[in-house]
XYZ file of C-alpha atoms in Angstrom:
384
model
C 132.829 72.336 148.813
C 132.295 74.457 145.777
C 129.417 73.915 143.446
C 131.673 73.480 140.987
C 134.463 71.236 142.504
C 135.414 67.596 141.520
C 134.893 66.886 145.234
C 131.373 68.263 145.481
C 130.750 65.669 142.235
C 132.805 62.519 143.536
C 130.560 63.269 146.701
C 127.186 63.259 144.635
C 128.560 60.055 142.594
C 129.473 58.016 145.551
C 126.450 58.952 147.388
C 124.363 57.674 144.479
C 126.141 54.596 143.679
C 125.569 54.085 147.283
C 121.907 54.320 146.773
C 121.681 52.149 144.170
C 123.756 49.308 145.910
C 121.453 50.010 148.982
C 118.458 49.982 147.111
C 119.483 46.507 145.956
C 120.589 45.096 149.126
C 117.269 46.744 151.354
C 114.554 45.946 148.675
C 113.838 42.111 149.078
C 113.984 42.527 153.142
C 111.315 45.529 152.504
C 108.831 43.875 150.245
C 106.068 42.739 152.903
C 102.946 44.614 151.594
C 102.956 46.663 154.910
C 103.398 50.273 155.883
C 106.288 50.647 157.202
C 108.172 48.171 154.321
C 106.157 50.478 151.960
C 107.778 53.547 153.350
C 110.986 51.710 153.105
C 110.707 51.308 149.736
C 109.549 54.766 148.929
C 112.421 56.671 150.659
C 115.096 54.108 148.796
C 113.395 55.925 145.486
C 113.558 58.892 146.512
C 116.679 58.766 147.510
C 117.965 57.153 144.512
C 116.406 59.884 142.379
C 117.464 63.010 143.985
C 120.840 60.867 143.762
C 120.595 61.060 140.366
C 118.925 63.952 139.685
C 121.584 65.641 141.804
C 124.380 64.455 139.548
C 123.000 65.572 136.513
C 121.937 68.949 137.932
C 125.468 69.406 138.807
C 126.599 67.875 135.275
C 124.725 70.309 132.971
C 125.516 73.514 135.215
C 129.128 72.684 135.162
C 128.877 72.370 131.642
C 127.016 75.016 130.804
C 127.963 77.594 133.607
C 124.564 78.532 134.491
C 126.027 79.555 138.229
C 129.442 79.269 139.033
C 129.197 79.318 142.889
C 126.989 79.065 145.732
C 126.118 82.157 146.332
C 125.760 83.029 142.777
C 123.066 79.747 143.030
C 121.311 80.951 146.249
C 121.283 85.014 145.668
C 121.818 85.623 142.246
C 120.202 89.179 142.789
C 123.610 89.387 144.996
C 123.677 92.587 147.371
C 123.967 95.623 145.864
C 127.458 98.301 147.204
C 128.412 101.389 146.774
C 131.303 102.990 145.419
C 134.825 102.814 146.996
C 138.162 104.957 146.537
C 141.515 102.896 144.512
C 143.104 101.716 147.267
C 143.170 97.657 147.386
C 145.902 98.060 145.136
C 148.078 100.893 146.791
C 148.719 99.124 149.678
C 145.325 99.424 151.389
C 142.536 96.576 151.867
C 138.782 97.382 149.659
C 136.328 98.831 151.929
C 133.427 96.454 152.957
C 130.844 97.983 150.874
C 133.760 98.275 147.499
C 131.810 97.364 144.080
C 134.856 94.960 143.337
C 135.394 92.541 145.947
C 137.744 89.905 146.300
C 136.347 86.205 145.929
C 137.244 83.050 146.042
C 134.520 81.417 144.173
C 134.770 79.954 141.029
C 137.120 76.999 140.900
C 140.142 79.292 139.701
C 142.271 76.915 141.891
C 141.521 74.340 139.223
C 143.483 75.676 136.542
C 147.130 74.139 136.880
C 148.998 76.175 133.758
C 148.403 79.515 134.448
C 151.655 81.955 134.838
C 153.801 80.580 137.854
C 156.123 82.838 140.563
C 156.140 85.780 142.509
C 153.214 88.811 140.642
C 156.353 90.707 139.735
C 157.649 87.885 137.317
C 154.742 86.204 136.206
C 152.029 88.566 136.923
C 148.759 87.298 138.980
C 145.548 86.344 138.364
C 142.780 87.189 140.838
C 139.061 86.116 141.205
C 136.627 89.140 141.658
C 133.231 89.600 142.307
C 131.608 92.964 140.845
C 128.205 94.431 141.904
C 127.077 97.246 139.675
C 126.047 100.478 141.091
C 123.651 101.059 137.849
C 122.431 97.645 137.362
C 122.286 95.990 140.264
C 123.759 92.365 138.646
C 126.668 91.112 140.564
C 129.024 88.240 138.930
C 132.520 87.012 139.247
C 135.304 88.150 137.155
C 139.086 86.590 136.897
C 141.438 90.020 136.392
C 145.095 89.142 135.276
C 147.516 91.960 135.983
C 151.120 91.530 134.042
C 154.497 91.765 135.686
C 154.725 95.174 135.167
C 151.891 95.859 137.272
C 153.385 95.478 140.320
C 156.891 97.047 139.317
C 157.881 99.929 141.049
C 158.814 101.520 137.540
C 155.076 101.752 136.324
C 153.615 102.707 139.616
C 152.222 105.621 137.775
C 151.084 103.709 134.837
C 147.894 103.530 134.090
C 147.895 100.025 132.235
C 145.458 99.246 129.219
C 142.415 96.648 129.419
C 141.079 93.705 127.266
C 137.894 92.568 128.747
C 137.293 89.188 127.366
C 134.091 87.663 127.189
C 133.453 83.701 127.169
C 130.191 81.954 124.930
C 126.848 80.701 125.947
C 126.313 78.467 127.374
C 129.495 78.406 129.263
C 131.796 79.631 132.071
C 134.231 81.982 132.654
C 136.527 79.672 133.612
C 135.917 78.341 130.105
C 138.529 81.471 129.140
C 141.050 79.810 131.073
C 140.249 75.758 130.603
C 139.016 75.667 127.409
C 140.549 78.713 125.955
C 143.733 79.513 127.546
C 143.301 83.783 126.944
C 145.362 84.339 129.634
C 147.945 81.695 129.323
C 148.381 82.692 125.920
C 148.299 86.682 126.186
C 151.202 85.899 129.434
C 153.271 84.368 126.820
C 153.062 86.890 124.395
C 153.390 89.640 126.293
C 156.835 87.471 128.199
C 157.725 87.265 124.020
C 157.392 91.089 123.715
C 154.897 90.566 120.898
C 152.177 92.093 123.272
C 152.082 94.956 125.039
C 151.752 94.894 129.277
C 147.797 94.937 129.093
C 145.123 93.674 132.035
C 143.210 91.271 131.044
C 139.542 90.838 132.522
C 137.521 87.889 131.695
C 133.989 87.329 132.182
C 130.566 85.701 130.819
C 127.564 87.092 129.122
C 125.311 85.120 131.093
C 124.944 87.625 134.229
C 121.434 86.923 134.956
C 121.489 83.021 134.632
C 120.384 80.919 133.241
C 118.878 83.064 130.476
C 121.041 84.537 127.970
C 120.633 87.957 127.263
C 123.165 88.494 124.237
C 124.465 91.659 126.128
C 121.864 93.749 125.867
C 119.194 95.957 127.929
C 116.152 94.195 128.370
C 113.585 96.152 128.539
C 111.488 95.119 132.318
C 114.260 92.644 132.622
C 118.249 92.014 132.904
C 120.276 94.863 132.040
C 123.406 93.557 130.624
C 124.538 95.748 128.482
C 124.742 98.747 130.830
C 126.509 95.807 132.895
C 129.210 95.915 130.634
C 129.095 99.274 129.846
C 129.198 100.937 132.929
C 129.015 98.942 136.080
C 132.210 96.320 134.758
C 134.493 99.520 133.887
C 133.873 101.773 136.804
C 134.184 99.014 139.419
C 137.853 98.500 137.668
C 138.163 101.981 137.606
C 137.947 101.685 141.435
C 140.483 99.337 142.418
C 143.121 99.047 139.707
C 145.490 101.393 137.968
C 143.897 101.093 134.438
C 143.454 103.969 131.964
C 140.504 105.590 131.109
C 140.131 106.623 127.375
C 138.245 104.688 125.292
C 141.823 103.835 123.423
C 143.032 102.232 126.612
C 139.795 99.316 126.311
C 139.107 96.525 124.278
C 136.599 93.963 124.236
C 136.730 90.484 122.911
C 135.102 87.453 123.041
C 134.351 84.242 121.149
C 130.831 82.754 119.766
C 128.200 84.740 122.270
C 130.979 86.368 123.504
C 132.060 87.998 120.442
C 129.070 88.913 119.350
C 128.689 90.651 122.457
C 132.250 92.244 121.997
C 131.499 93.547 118.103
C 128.199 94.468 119.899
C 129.218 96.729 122.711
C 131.840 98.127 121.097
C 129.780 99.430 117.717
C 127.757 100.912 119.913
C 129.435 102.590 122.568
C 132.834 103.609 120.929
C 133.063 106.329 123.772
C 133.843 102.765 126.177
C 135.752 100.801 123.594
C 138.248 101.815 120.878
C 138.704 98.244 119.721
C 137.101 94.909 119.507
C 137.143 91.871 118.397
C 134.779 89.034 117.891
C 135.793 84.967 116.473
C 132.815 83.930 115.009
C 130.541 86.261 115.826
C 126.403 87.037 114.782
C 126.139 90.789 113.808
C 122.426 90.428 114.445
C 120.688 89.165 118.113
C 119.475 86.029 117.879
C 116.465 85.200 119.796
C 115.305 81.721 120.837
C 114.509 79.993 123.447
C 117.568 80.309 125.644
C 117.319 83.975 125.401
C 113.444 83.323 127.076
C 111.689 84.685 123.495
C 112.034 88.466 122.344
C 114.808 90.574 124.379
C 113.422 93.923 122.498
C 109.822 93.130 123.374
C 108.708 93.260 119.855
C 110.609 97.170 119.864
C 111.486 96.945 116.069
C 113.505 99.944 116.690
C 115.241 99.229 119.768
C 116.271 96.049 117.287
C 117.541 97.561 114.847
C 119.832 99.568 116.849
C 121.714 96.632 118.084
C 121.902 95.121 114.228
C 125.632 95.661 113.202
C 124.674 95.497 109.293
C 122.228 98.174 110.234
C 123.842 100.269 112.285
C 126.405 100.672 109.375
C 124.275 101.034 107.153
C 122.045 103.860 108.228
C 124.400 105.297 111.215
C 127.767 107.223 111.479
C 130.829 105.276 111.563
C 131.657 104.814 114.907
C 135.647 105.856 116.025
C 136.936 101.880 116.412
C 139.219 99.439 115.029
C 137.342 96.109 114.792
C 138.815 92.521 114.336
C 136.068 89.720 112.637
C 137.651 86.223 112.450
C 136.038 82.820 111.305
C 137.134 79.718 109.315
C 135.709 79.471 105.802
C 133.937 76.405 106.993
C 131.439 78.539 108.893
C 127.588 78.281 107.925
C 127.673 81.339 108.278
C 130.492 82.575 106.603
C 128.828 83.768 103.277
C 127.001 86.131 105.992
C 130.591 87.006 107.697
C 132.471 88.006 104.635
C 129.709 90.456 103.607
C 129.282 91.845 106.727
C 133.057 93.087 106.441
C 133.579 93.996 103.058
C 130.324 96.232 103.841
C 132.259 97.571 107.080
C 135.725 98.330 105.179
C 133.513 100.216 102.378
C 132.649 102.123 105.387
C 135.899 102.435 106.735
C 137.327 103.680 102.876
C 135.087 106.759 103.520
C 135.464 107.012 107.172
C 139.247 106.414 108.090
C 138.345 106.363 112.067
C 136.568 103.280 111.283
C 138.830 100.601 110.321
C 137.775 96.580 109.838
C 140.231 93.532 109.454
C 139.532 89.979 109.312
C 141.150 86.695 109.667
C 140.174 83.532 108.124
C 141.052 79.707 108.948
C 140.594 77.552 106.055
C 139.160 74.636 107.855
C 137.500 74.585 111.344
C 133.975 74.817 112.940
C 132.412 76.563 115.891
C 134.037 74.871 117.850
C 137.231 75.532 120.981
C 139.579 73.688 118.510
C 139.143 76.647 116.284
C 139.183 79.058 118.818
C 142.396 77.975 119.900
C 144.007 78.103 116.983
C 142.491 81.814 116.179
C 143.630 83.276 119.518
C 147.411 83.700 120.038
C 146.995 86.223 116.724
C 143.619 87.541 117.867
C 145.250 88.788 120.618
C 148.556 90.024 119.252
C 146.152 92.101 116.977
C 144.124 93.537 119.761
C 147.539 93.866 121.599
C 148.567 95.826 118.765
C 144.957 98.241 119.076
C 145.301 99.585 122.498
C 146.670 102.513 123.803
C-alpha cells in the first residue's frame, strides 16, 4: 500500500480501533498483580499507542506532504543517476540510470477528474521521479503533455513549459486535488484560450520536512540549483520541450509563488516569465525553515530580496504576473512591491509587471481557485 493511500489509513484505523476494543475486552482478565498479566497489560499500551500514534503520523504527513511515498520516507537522499539521451519519448524505453524516471508513487491514481481518453485527445499525465545530476535531491514530479504532444503533426515541436510549484506545507498532488492546474490549463487549452504548453508540477519541499523557500543553503539543501538546473535538464532529457528561456515559466501559489517570483528574478537566463498568487518578495525564516537559510550571510540575503534586487540591480529580461485579493495582510506590502517593479519596467521595457486583484478572499485554496483559470491564460499568453 502507498504511504499515502486511503487503504494504508483504513488499515491503521481499523487496526487501532481494534486495539482499543481489545484493550477493553483483555484488561480485567490481565489485572492479577503478576508478571506475565503485567506484560499483558504493557504490550495492550503499547500497542494502542503506536496505534494511535501511527494514525496521526500518517494524518499530518498526508496533510502536510512531508513525504509522498515510501521510498521518498526511507531514502530521501534517493540514488543519485547520470545523464541519459531523449529517447523514452521517441519510441524507446529511459535507460536504467536516466535522471527522469518513470514512477508510480504518489497517489496520482487518486485524482478522478483529470483529462479522460486516448494521450492524443486528452493529453496524459505522468508521474516522474527526477534525481539531479548537480544536487543530488531526487523528488517526484506529475508532467502533463497536451494532445498535441503526441500528434504526428508536431513531432518536431519543441513544446513550451510551465513548471508549477505547490505551497508549504503541502503536496504536489495538492496541484491537482486542491488546485486543479492541470484540469484547468486542459480546458483552456481544449477552449483555444491557451496555447499547447507542458505542464510540470512539483513542491518546494525537496529535502523534507524542512522548507527551504527555494533557495541554496549554504552546508545544507540545495534547492534552488534544484530548480534551476537539475528539474530543466532532466526534462530536457526525455521530452520534446524547448530550450530558451522564452519557452519556460514558473508559477506557483503561497510558498510556491514566492519561489516562482523568486527563481525567475533571479535567473531570467531559465525563465522568461513567472508568476506568483500571493507571494512574499522577501524569505521568510522561522522555524519550519530550521532558523537562518543564509547563515547569517547578509549579502547572500539580500540577493534573494525581490524589493532589493530591484532596487539596487539591473532589470532582469521577464514578464512577471503578482496576484492577491485586497483582503491580504499583506497586501499594503504587495501593491508597493509592484508599482515599484512597473516604475522599473517604465525605464526598462524588457521588464514588464502586471497584477491581478480579488476584492475579497484570504490565503486560502478558495482564492486560489478562483485566481487560476486567468493566472494561467496570462502565463499561457507569456510563453514562447
Amino acid at each position: 500500500m502507498e504511504l499515502t493511500s486511503d487503504a494504508l489509513m483504513n488499515s491503521l484505523l481499523a487496526l487501532g480501533s481494534a486495539a482499543v476494543v481489545g484493550t477493553l475486552w483483555l484488561w480485567p482478565r490481565l489485572a492479577r498483580q503478576r508478571p506475565l498479566p503485567v506484560l499483558g497489560r504493557v504490550g495492550l499500551l503499547t500497542v494502542t499507542q503506536a496505534s494511535a500514534l501511527a494514525v496521526l503520523a500518517l494524518s499530518v504527513n498526508n496533510s502536510f506532504g512531508f513525504y509522498t511515498s515510501w521510498d521518498d520516507l526511507l531514502s530521501p537522499g534517493g540514488t543519485k543517476l547520470a545523464l541519459t539521451s531523449n529517447e523514452n519519448h521517441k519510441g524507446g524505453a529511459p535507460a536504467s540510470d536516466a535522471l527522469l524516471q518513470p514512477t508510480t508513487e504518489g497517489g496520482l491514481e487518486t485524482i478522478g477528474d483529470l483529462p479522460k481518453g486516448p494521450p492524443e485527445e486528452a493529453g496524459k499525465v505522468e508521474s516522474v521521479r527526477i534525481t539531479g545530476k548537480e544536487t543530488g535531491l531526487s523528488d517526484q514530479l506529475f508532467v502533463y503533455l497536451p494532445p498535441e504532444y503526441f500528434d504526428p503533426k508536431f513531432s518536431l515541436v519543441r513544446f513550451p513549459v510551465l513548471l508549477t510549484i505547490a505551497g508549504f506545507p503541502g503536496t504536489t498532488l495538492n496541484l491537482m486535488k486542491e488546485l486543479p492546474v492541470i484540469q484547468t490549463a486542459a480546458e483552456l487549452q481544449r477552449s483555444g484560450k491557451m496555447a499547447p504548453a507542458i505542464v510540470v508540477l512539483a513542491r518546494p519541499t525537496v529535502a523534507p520536512p524542512r522548507n527551504t523557500e527555494c533557495v541554496d543553503v549554504p552546508g545544507g539543501p540545495k534547492t534552488e540549483s534544484w530548480f534551476t538546473k537539475d528539474v530543466p535538464e532532466a526534462l530536457h532529457s526525455a521530452y520534446r520541450i524547448g530550450r530558451s528561456p522564452a519557452s519556460w515559466g514558473v508559477f506557483g501559489y503561497s510558498t510556491g509563488g514566492s519561489c516562482a517570483l523568486r527563481l525567475a528574478m533571479r535567473f531570467p537566463n531559465v525563465f522568461g516569465a513567472s508568476g506568483g498568487l500571493h507571494a512574499d518578495f522577501k524569505v521568510n525564516e522561522d522555524q519550519f525553515t530550521g532558523g537562518s537559510l543564509f547563515g547569517g550571510d547578509k549579502a547572500l540575503a539580500e540577493q534573494s530580496d525581490l524589493t532589493w534586487r530591484l532596487q539596487n540591480l539591473p532589470a532582469p529580461a521577464l514578464s512577471m504576473l503578482v496576484v492577491s485579493t485586497r483582503k491580504e495582510a499583506d497586501y499594503p506590502q504587495t501593491v508597493q512591491f509592484v508599482e515599484l517593479a512597473q516604475q522599473v519596467g517604465a525605464a526598462n521595457p524588457q521588464f514588464k509587471t502586471e497584477s491581478l486583484y480579488l476584492d475579497d478572499g484570504g490565503h486560502n485554496f478558495e482564492s486560489w481557485v478562483r485566481e487560476l483559470p486567468a493566472s494561467l491564460e496570462w502565463m499561457g499568453n507569456h510563453l514562447g
